[in-house]
mmCIF file of C-alpha atoms and ligand atoms in Angstrom:
data_model
loop_
_atom_site.group_PDB
_atom_site.id
_atom_site.type_symbol
_atom_site.label_atom_id
_atom_site.label_comp_id
_atom_site.label_asym_id
_atom_site.label_seq_id
_atom_site.Cartn_x
_atom_site.Cartn_y
_atom_site.Cartn_z
ATOM 1 C CA UNK A 1 85.819 64.250 63.814
ATOM 2 C CA UNK A 2 83.655 61.400 65.175
ATOM 3 C CA UNK A 3 86.556 58.946 64.943
ATOM 4 C CA UNK A 4 88.968 61.375 66.639
ATOM 5 C CA UNK A 5 86.521 62.066 69.500
ATOM 6 C CA UNK A 6 85.979 58.342 70.038
ATOM 7 C CA UNK A 7 89.709 57.685 70.062
ATOM 8 C CA UNK A 8 90.350 60.523 72.579
ATOM 9 C CA UNK A 9 87.597 59.098 74.816
ATOM 10 C CA UNK A 10 89.078 55.607 74.566
ATOM 11 C CA UNK A 11 92.590 56.829 75.436
ATOM 12 C CA UNK A 12 91.152 58.901 78.302
ATOM 13 C CA UNK A 13 89.519 55.735 79.652
ATOM 14 C CA UNK A 14 92.860 53.899 79.506
ATOM 15 C CA UNK A 15 94.592 56.801 81.321
ATOM 16 C CA UNK A 16 91.871 56.855 84.020
ATOM 17 C CA UNK A 17 92.280 53.157 84.679
ATOM 18 C CA UNK A 18 96.113 53.464 84.817
ATOM 19 C CA UNK A 19 95.766 56.348 87.305
ATOM 20 C CA UNK A 20 93.361 54.333 89.449
ATOM 21 C CA UNK A 21 95.700 51.317 89.402
ATOM 22 C CA UNK A 22 98.763 53.475 90.306
ATOM 23 C CA UNK A 23 96.760 54.975 93.207
ATOM 24 C CA UNK A 24 95.917 51.499 94.523
ATOM 25 C CA UNK A 25 99.542 50.350 94.208
ATOM 26 C CA UNK A 26 100.867 53.485 95.941
ATOM 27 C CA UNK A 27 98.336 53.095 98.744
ATOM 28 C CA UNK A 28 99.485 49.531 99.366
ATOM 29 C CA UNK A 29 103.155 50.607 99.154
ATOM 30 C CA UNK A 30 102.749 53.558 101.558
ATOM 31 C CA UNK A 31 100.265 51.947 103.945
ATOM 32 C CA UNK A 32 97.260 53.952 102.798
ATOM 33 C CA UNK A 33 98.877 57.320 103.468
ATOM 34 C CA UNK A 34 100.114 59.677 100.763
ATOM 35 C CA UNK A 35 103.862 59.506 100.208
ATOM 36 C CA UNK A 36 105.551 62.524 101.853
ATOM 37 C CA UNK A 37 106.905 65.230 99.547
ATOM 38 C CA UNK A 38 110.308 64.919 101.194
ATOM 39 C CA UNK A 39 111.640 62.791 104.025
ATOM 40 C CA UNK A 40 113.262 65.677 105.792
ATOM 41 C CA UNK A 41 113.616 69.379 105.093
ATOM 42 C CA UNK A 42 116.672 71.422 106.034
ATOM 43 C CA UNK A 43 116.362 74.996 104.858
ATOM 44 C CA UNK A 44 116.887 78.638 105.715
ATOM 45 C CA UNK A 45 114.882 81.747 104.844
ATOM 46 C CA UNK A 46 116.907 84.903 104.239
ATOM 47 C CA UNK A 47 115.277 88.305 103.846
ATOM 48 C CA UNK A 48 115.140 91.826 105.247
ATOM 49 C CA UNK A 49 112.874 92.768 108.178
ATOM 50 C CA UNK A 50 109.262 92.415 107.057
ATOM 51 C CA UNK A 51 110.051 90.270 103.996
ATOM 52 C CA UNK A 52 107.693 87.578 105.310
ATOM 53 C CA UNK A 53 110.040 85.003 106.884
ATOM 54 C CA UNK A 54 107.888 84.658 109.997
ATOM 55 C CA UNK A 55 104.695 84.535 107.878
ATOM 56 C CA UNK A 56 105.847 81.698 105.616
ATOM 57 C CA UNK A 57 107.967 79.616 108.030
ATOM 58 C CA UNK A 58 105.012 78.194 110.060
ATOM 59 C CA UNK A 59 103.471 76.924 106.810
ATOM 60 C CA UNK A 60 106.701 75.110 105.959
ATOM 61 C CA UNK A 61 106.775 73.687 109.485
ATOM 62 C CA UNK A 62 103.230 72.399 109.036
ATOM 63 C CA UNK A 63 103.951 70.895 105.634
ATOM 64 C CA UNK A 64 107.087 69.009 106.683
ATOM 65 C CA UNK A 65 106.479 68.479 110.430
ATOM 66 C CA UNK A 66 109.876 69.980 111.140
ATOM 67 C CA UNK A 67 110.990 72.550 113.707
ATOM 68 C CA UNK A 68 110.824 76.291 113.043
ATOM 69 C CA UNK A 69 113.714 78.076 114.710
ATOM 70 C CA UNK A 70 113.490 81.879 114.707
ATOM 71 C CA UNK A 71 116.435 83.495 116.488
ATOM 72 C CA UNK A 72 114.451 86.757 116.869
ATOM 73 C CA UNK A 73 111.655 84.879 118.719
ATOM 74 C CA UNK A 74 114.210 83.078 120.917
ATOM 75 C CA UNK A 75 115.840 86.377 121.831
ATOM 76 C CA UNK A 76 112.451 88.022 122.523
ATOM 77 C CA UNK A 77 111.603 85.147 124.852
ATOM 78 C CA UNK A 78 114.797 85.946 126.815
ATOM 79 C CA UNK A 79 113.769 89.605 126.868
ATOM 80 C CA UNK A 80 110.316 88.686 128.219
ATOM 81 C CA UNK A 81 111.900 86.546 130.955
ATOM 82 C CA UNK A 82 114.216 89.469 131.810
ATOM 83 C CA UNK A 83 117.290 87.202 131.823
ATOM 84 C CA UNK A 84 120.747 88.882 131.715
ATOM 85 C CA UNK A 85 120.987 87.815 128.030
ATOM 86 C CA UNK A 86 117.507 89.232 127.392
ATOM 87 C CA UNK A 87 118.427 92.586 128.944
ATOM 88 C CA UNK A 88 121.578 92.872 126.823
ATOM 89 C CA UNK A 89 119.809 91.663 123.666
ATOM 90 C CA UNK A 90 116.924 94.134 124.033
ATOM 91 C CA UNK A 91 119.271 97.130 123.837
ATOM 92 C CA UNK A 92 120.892 95.778 120.666
ATOM 93 C CA UNK A 93 117.584 94.761 119.048
ATOM 94 C CA UNK A 94 115.920 98.119 119.725
ATOM 95 C CA UNK A 95 118.887 99.834 118.089
ATOM 96 C CA UNK A 96 118.614 97.600 115.020
ATOM 97 C CA UNK A 97 122.006 95.930 115.546
ATOM 98 C CA UNK A 98 122.939 92.235 115.696
ATOM 99 C CA UNK A 99 123.411 90.162 118.822
ATOM 100 C CA UNK A 100 126.836 88.454 118.955
ATOM 101 C CA UNK A 101 127.442 85.495 116.649
ATOM 102 C CA UNK A 102 128.482 83.232 119.544
ATOM 103 C CA UNK A 103 125.170 83.709 121.350
ATOM 104 C CA UNK A 104 122.898 82.960 118.388
ATOM 105 C CA UNK A 105 125.080 80.079 117.144
ATOM 106 C CA UNK A 106 124.866 78.541 120.641
ATOM 107 C CA UNK A 107 121.066 78.899 120.653
ATOM 108 C CA UNK A 108 120.685 77.161 117.275
ATOM 109 C CA UNK A 109 123.133 74.371 118.185
ATOM 110 C CA UNK A 110 121.234 73.679 121.411
ATOM 111 C CA UNK A 111 117.894 73.433 119.552
ATOM 112 C CA UNK A 112 119.203 71.270 116.697
ATOM 113 C CA UNK A 113 120.686 68.856 119.215
ATOM 114 C CA UNK A 114 117.870 68.720 121.744
ATOM 115 C CA UNK A 115 114.559 69.797 120.232
ATOM 116 C CA UNK A 116 112.680 66.604 119.269
ATOM 117 C CA UNK A 117 110.755 68.499 116.564
ATOM 118 C CA UNK A 118 114.064 69.059 114.730
ATOM 119 C CA UNK A 119 114.347 65.301 114.069
ATOM 120 C CA UNK A 120 112.047 65.872 111.062
ATOM 121 C CA UNK A 121 114.345 68.642 109.792
ATOM 122 C CA UNK A 122 114.299 72.391 110.313
ATOM 123 C CA UNK A 123 113.420 75.743 108.893
ATOM 124 C CA UNK A 124 115.666 78.538 110.143
ATOM 125 C CA UNK A 125 114.174 82.045 110.118
ATOM 126 C CA UNK A 126 116.553 84.937 110.786
ATOM 127 C CA UNK A 127 119.647 82.706 111.023
ATOM 128 C CA UNK A 128 122.327 82.777 109.647
ATOM 129 C CA UNK A 129 122.572 86.554 109.467
ATOM 130 C CA UNK A 130 126.337 86.862 109.051
ATOM 131 C CA UNK A 131 128.900 84.868 107.078
ATOM 132 C CA UNK A 132 130.485 83.461 110.295
ATOM 133 C CA UNK A 133 126.990 82.237 111.345
ATOM 134 C CA UNK A 134 126.577 80.550 107.938
ATOM 135 C CA UNK A 135 129.981 78.871 108.256
ATOM 136 C CA UNK A 136 129.083 77.648 111.780
ATOM 137 C CA UNK A 137 125.821 76.195 110.514
ATOM 138 C CA UNK A 138 127.727 74.281 107.845
ATOM 139 C CA UNK A 139 130.120 72.953 110.494
ATOM 140 C CA UNK A 140 127.193 71.884 112.742
ATOM 141 C CA UNK A 141 125.584 70.030 109.844
ATOM 142 C CA UNK A 142 128.859 68.430 108.788
ATOM 143 C CA UNK A 143 129.181 66.966 112.295
ATOM 144 C CA UNK A 144 125.775 65.351 111.761
ATOM 145 C CA UNK A 145 126.599 64.188 108.213
ATOM 146 C CA UNK A 146 123.902 66.485 106.878
ATOM 147 C CA UNK A 147 123.769 69.300 104.361
ATOM 148 C CA UNK A 148 121.451 72.240 103.852
ATOM 149 C CA UNK A 149 118.954 71.656 101.027
ATOM 150 C CA UNK A 150 117.652 75.176 100.377
ATOM 151 C CA UNK A 151 118.715 78.741 101.076
ATOM 152 C CA UNK A 152 115.690 80.769 99.966
ATOM 153 C CA UNK A 153 116.021 84.527 99.681
ATOM 154 C CA UNK A 154 112.818 86.567 100.007
ATOM 155 C CA UNK A 155 113.554 89.545 97.778
ATOM 156 C CA UNK A 156 111.675 92.809 98.268
ATOM 157 C CA UNK A 157 112.379 96.497 97.839
ATOM 158 C CA UNK A 158 113.086 98.410 101.087
ATOM 159 C CA UNK A 159 110.377 100.962 100.259
ATOM 160 C CA UNK A 160 107.647 98.323 100.720
ATOM 161 C CA UNK A 161 108.807 97.321 104.176
ATOM 162 C CA UNK A 162 107.864 100.411 106.216
ATOM 163 C CA UNK A 163 104.127 99.741 105.920
ATOM 164 C CA UNK A 164 104.579 96.031 106.676
ATOM 165 C CA UNK A 165 106.667 96.651 109.804
ATOM 166 C CA UNK A 166 104.743 99.565 111.284
ATOM 167 C CA UNK A 167 101.408 97.727 110.856
ATOM 168 C CA UNK A 168 102.593 94.379 112.289
ATOM 169 C CA UNK A 169 100.901 92.990 115.398
ATOM 170 C CA UNK A 170 102.250 89.936 117.203
ATOM 171 C CA UNK A 171 101.060 87.358 119.702
ATOM 172 C CA UNK A 172 104.129 87.170 121.957
ATOM 173 C CA UNK A 173 103.575 83.638 123.331
ATOM 174 C CA UNK A 174 103.325 81.903 119.936
ATOM 175 C CA UNK A 175 105.147 84.361 117.667
ATOM 176 C CA UNK A 176 102.043 84.471 115.409
ATOM 177 C CA UNK A 177 102.006 87.697 113.457
ATOM 178 C CA UNK A 178 99.219 89.744 111.901
ATOM 179 C CA UNK A 179 99.014 93.037 110.072
ATOM 180 C CA UNK A 180 96.517 95.772 110.859
ATOM 181 C CA UNK A 181 95.711 96.144 107.105
ATOM 182 C CA UNK A 182 97.201 93.226 105.144
ATOM 183 C CA UNK A 183 96.317 90.393 107.547
ATOM 184 C CA UNK A 184 94.069 91.689 110.339
ATOM 185 C CA UNK A 185 93.021 89.465 113.260
ATOM 186 C CA UNK A 186 89.307 88.539 113.422
ATOM 187 C CA UNK A 187 88.878 90.790 116.488
ATOM 188 C CA UNK A 188 90.960 93.968 116.783
ATOM 189 C CA UNK A 189 94.215 93.536 118.754
ATOM 190 C CA UNK A 190 93.293 89.941 119.699
ATOM 191 C CA UNK A 191 94.989 86.645 118.769
ATOM 192 C CA UNK A 192 92.620 84.482 116.665
ATOM 193 C CA UNK A 193 93.709 81.246 118.367
ATOM 194 C CA UNK A 194 94.025 82.072 122.076
ATOM 195 C CA UNK A 195 91.984 85.297 122.374
ATOM 196 C CA UNK A 196 95.004 86.893 124.094
ATOM 197 C CA UNK A 197 96.056 90.483 123.351
ATOM 198 C CA UNK A 198 98.351 91.344 120.436
ATOM 199 C CA UNK A 199 101.242 93.778 120.841
ATOM 200 C CA UNK A 200 103.550 95.823 118.649
ATOM 201 C CA UNK A 201 107.266 94.897 118.829
ATOM 202 C CA UNK A 202 109.482 97.580 120.390
ATOM 203 C CA UNK A 203 111.747 97.532 117.292
ATOM 204 C CA UNK A 204 108.816 97.887 114.861
ATOM 205 C CA UNK A 205 109.016 101.631 114.246
ATOM 206 C CA UNK A 206 110.274 103.599 111.247
ATOM 207 C CA UNK A 207 113.450 104.773 112.982
ATOM 208 C CA UNK A 208 114.620 101.330 114.192
ATOM 209 C CA UNK A 209 113.644 99.846 110.809
ATOM 210 C CA UNK A 210 116.079 102.175 109.007
ATOM 211 C CA UNK A 211 118.895 100.809 111.163
ATOM 212 C CA UNK A 212 117.721 97.199 110.799
ATOM 213 C CA UNK A 213 117.719 97.601 107.010
ATOM 214 C CA UNK A 214 121.196 99.147 107.036
ATOM 215 C CA UNK A 215 122.419 96.211 109.182
ATOM 216 C CA UNK A 216 120.761 93.770 106.758
ATOM 217 C CA UNK A 217 122.428 95.242 103.671
ATOM 218 C CA UNK A 218 125.794 95.470 105.366
ATOM 219 C CA UNK A 219 125.990 92.171 107.263
ATOM 220 C CA UNK A 220 123.346 89.791 105.905
ATOM 221 C CA UNK A 221 123.496 90.512 102.154
ATOM 222 C CA UNK A 222 126.935 88.764 102.026
ATOM 223 C CA UNK A 223 125.189 85.614 103.344
ATOM 224 C CA UNK A 224 123.251 85.530 100.048
ATOM 225 C CA UNK A 225 126.579 85.500 98.158
ATOM 226 C CA UNK A 226 127.804 82.708 100.436
ATOM 227 C CA UNK A 227 124.896 80.453 99.429
ATOM 228 C CA UNK A 228 124.890 81.516 95.769
ATOM 229 C CA UNK A 229 128.305 79.857 95.588
ATOM 230 C CA UNK A 230 126.977 76.554 96.931
ATOM 231 C CA UNK A 231 124.210 76.040 94.358
ATOM 232 C CA UNK A 232 121.359 75.744 96.895
ATOM 233 C CA UNK A 233 120.266 79.414 96.731
ATOM 234 C CA UNK A 234 116.927 80.360 95.181
ATOM 235 C CA UNK A 235 115.176 83.733 95.154
ATOM 236 C CA UNK A 236 111.461 84.483 95.488
ATOM 237 C CA UNK A 237 109.626 87.719 94.811
ATOM 238 C CA UNK A 238 108.414 88.565 98.342
ATOM 239 C CA UNK A 239 106.449 91.636 97.231
ATOM 240 C CA UNK A 240 103.651 89.354 96.023
ATOM 241 C CA UNK A 241 100.691 88.691 98.305
ATOM 242 C CA UNK A 242 101.350 85.975 100.946
ATOM 243 C CA UNK A 243 99.468 83.196 99.066
ATOM 244 C CA UNK A 244 101.539 83.836 95.967
ATOM 245 C CA UNK A 245 104.779 83.778 97.967
ATOM 246 C CA UNK A 246 103.675 80.417 99.385
ATOM 247 C CA UNK A 247 103.048 79.125 95.864
ATOM 248 C CA UNK A 248 106.585 80.142 94.888
ATOM 249 C CA UNK A 249 107.917 78.172 97.855
ATOM 250 C CA UNK A 250 105.795 75.166 96.879
ATOM 251 C CA UNK A 251 107.298 75.323 93.385
ATOM 252 C CA UNK A 252 110.748 74.943 94.959
ATOM 253 C CA UNK A 253 109.573 71.922 96.982
ATOM 254 C CA UNK A 254 107.853 70.447 93.885
ATOM 255 C CA UNK A 255 111.239 70.623 92.145
ATOM 256 C CA UNK A 256 112.611 68.380 94.928
ATOM 257 C CA UNK A 257 109.762 65.937 94.525
ATOM 258 C CA UNK A 258 110.286 65.691 90.770
ATOM 259 C CA UNK A 259 114.006 65.043 91.295
ATOM 260 C CA UNK A 260 113.188 62.335 93.859
ATOM 261 C CA UNK A 261 110.659 60.558 91.645
ATOM 262 C CA UNK A 262 112.846 60.679 88.531
ATOM 263 C CA UNK A 263 115.519 59.035 90.719
ATOM 264 C CA UNK A 264 113.211 56.008 90.826
ATOM 265 C CA UNK A 265 110.869 56.722 93.766
ATOM 266 C CA UNK A 266 107.360 56.911 92.253
ATOM 267 C CA UNK A 267 105.446 54.213 90.417
ATOM 268 C CA UNK A 268 104.417 56.608 87.646
ATOM 269 C CA UNK A 269 108.070 57.510 87.045
ATOM 270 C CA UNK A 270 108.934 53.820 86.757
ATOM 271 C CA UNK A 271 106.225 53.531 84.097
ATOM 272 C CA UNK A 272 107.297 56.573 82.121
ATOM 273 C CA UNK A 273 111.103 56.167 82.335
ATOM 274 C CA UNK A 274 111.715 53.000 80.355
ATOM 275 C CA UNK A 275 115.307 52.038 79.724
HETATM 276 P P1 LIG B 301 113.849 89.040 113.831
HETATM 277 O O1 LIG B 301 112.767 88.791 114.771
HETATM 278 O O2 LIG B 301 114.431 87.914 113.059
HETATM 279 O O3 LIG B 301 113.393 90.229 112.893
HETATM 280 P P2 LIG B 301 113.677 90.588 111.352
HETATM 281 O O4 LIG B 301 114.677 89.800 110.620
HETATM 282 O O5 LIG B 301 113.883 92.035 111.378
HETATM 283 O O6 LIG B 301 112.464 90.088 110.647
HETATM 284 P P3 LIG B 301 110.998 90.375 110.999
HETATM 285 O O7 LIG B 301 110.518 89.422 112.025
HETATM 286 O O8 LIG B 301 110.833 91.830 111.279
HETATM 287 O O9 LIG B 301 110.339 90.137 109.570
HETATM 288 P P4 LIG B 301 109.737 88.853 108.864
HETATM 289 O O10 LIG B 301 110.490 88.663 107.594
HETATM 290 O O11 LIG B 301 109.626 87.680 109.789
HETATM 291 O O12 LIG B 301 108.303 89.436 108.507
HETATM 292 P P5 LIG B 301 106.853 88.928 108.878
HETATM 293 O O13 LIG B 301 106.579 87.627 108.225
HETATM 294 O O14 LIG B 301 106.581 89.027 110.346
HETATM 295 O O15 LIG B 301 115.080 89.707 114.600
HETATM 296 C C1 LIG B 301 114.914 90.789 115.493
HETATM 297 C C2 LIG B 301 116.273 91.214 116.045
HETATM 298 O O16 LIG B 301 116.880 90.126 116.783
HETATM 299 C C3 LIG B 301 117.322 91.582 114.999
HETATM 300 O O17 LIG B 301 117.181 92.928 114.583
HETATM 301 C C4 LIG B 301 118.623 91.320 115.780
HETATM 302 O O18 LIG B 301 118.910 92.366 116.665
HETATM 303 C C5 LIG B 301 118.289 90.090 116.600
HETATM 304 N N1 LIG B 301 118.653 88.838 115.891
HETATM 305 C C6 LIG B 301 117.771 87.916 115.399
HETATM 306 N N2 LIG B 301 118.441 86.921 114.792
HETATM 307 C C7 LIG B 301 119.754 87.211 114.885
HETATM 308 C C8 LIG B 301 120.934 86.574 114.417
HETATM 309 N N3 LIG B 301 120.887 85.429 113.723
HETATM 310 N N4 LIG B 301 122.128 87.177 114.686
HETATM 311 C C9 LIG B 301 122.191 88.315 115.388
HETATM 312 N N5 LIG B 301 121.120 88.982 115.851
HETATM 313 C C10 LIG B 301 119.905 88.433 115.597
HETATM 314 O O19 LIG B 301 106.010 90.044 108.109
HETATM 315 C C11 LIG B 301 106.017 91.400 108.534
HETATM 316 C C12 LIG B 301 104.598 91.983 108.410
HETATM 317 O O20 LIG B 301 104.218 92.008 107.035
HETATM 318 C C13 LIG B 301 103.537 91.161 109.137
HETATM 319 O O21 LIG B 301 102.618 92.041 109.725
HETATM 320 C C14 LIG B 301 102.873 90.317 108.049
HETATM 321 O O22 LIG B 301 101.503 90.072 108.327
HETATM 322 C C15 LIG B 301 103.037 91.211 106.809
HETATM 323 N N6 LIG B 301 103.310 90.426 105.605
HETATM 324 C C16 LIG B 301 104.078 89.309 105.499
HETATM 325 N N7 LIG B 301 104.112 88.878 104.225
HETATM 326 C C17 LIG B 301 103.350 89.766 103.518
HETATM 327 C C18 LIG B 301 103.014 89.859 102.119
HETATM 328 N N8 LIG B 301 103.478 88.976 101.226
HETATM 329 N N9 LIG B 301 102.228 90.911 101.748
HETATM 330 C C19 LIG B 301 101.760 91.809 102.653
HETATM 331 N N10 LIG B 301 102.037 91.744 103.977
HETATM 332 C C20 LIG B 301 102.841 90.744 104.390
#
């Protein structure tokens, strides 16, 4: 046993010094900063109302320094400004229907072309919601010689969504969302960051939710099939607690990183993949 222990310790020492050397080399290669997990992210989150798209998307934005485009938030901002589009959209949203494809496609195109944050990639939340929207997104990306990397479906049973939606509280200016039970703000009905009041969305009631779910199953479920055919679709169990859902997303991004390093990016991969 003594010999085995000594040998394990010796090998451990060799591994430690290799790791330290790789760290030094990577630091000199990447200017002291950690290599990014991906140069650019281009992904969409698909899921029914309350699945957690708006909860997870800001974390993806933070991780990749990309833009987070939520068509629901964009439409609500038009509603708040009482623009003609906002007035029309509010009626449709409160009834649980979908705003016309042309309008939302135009909004996304405008942001992808002009929002400087989108230069680092994008996370789309609530778009595309119909097959024509998905086809338009592909066309927009083709024009830019880009492709979508991930279409992630947040899967959850309808029965779990009533409690999530009826307990949701939002900070209208930022789109930050809380939940009265599952994710309460530090002070009741108050945004943690700005101290401004939280509100309940006018479409967050059991009756409107029924219609939103019916619209989802009828018009957005086919979008899942659209991406399943392209090979970039992945599903996540969205009934897990938010931290677990985030871990599932990280596992998808880790898959990207592994692919990138086995393609010759990382120093460790160069050491371990000898020809
Ligand atoms: P939109 O704003 O996109 O609403 P939605 O799709 O119905 O989605 P939600 O925002 O309700 O849900 P979410 O998945 O973001 O959930 P969240 O993370 O907040 O669209 C609104 C309307 O605009 C549409 O109905 C339509 O009319 C129109 N529209 C928008 N886009 C359109 C398009 N492309 N085409 C046409 N029309 C369009 O979570 C919900 C709650 O649950 C929160 O309180 C949160 O704290 C909590 N929660 C989140 N994750 C968990 C978890 N894992 N466990 C427990 N609680 C959780």
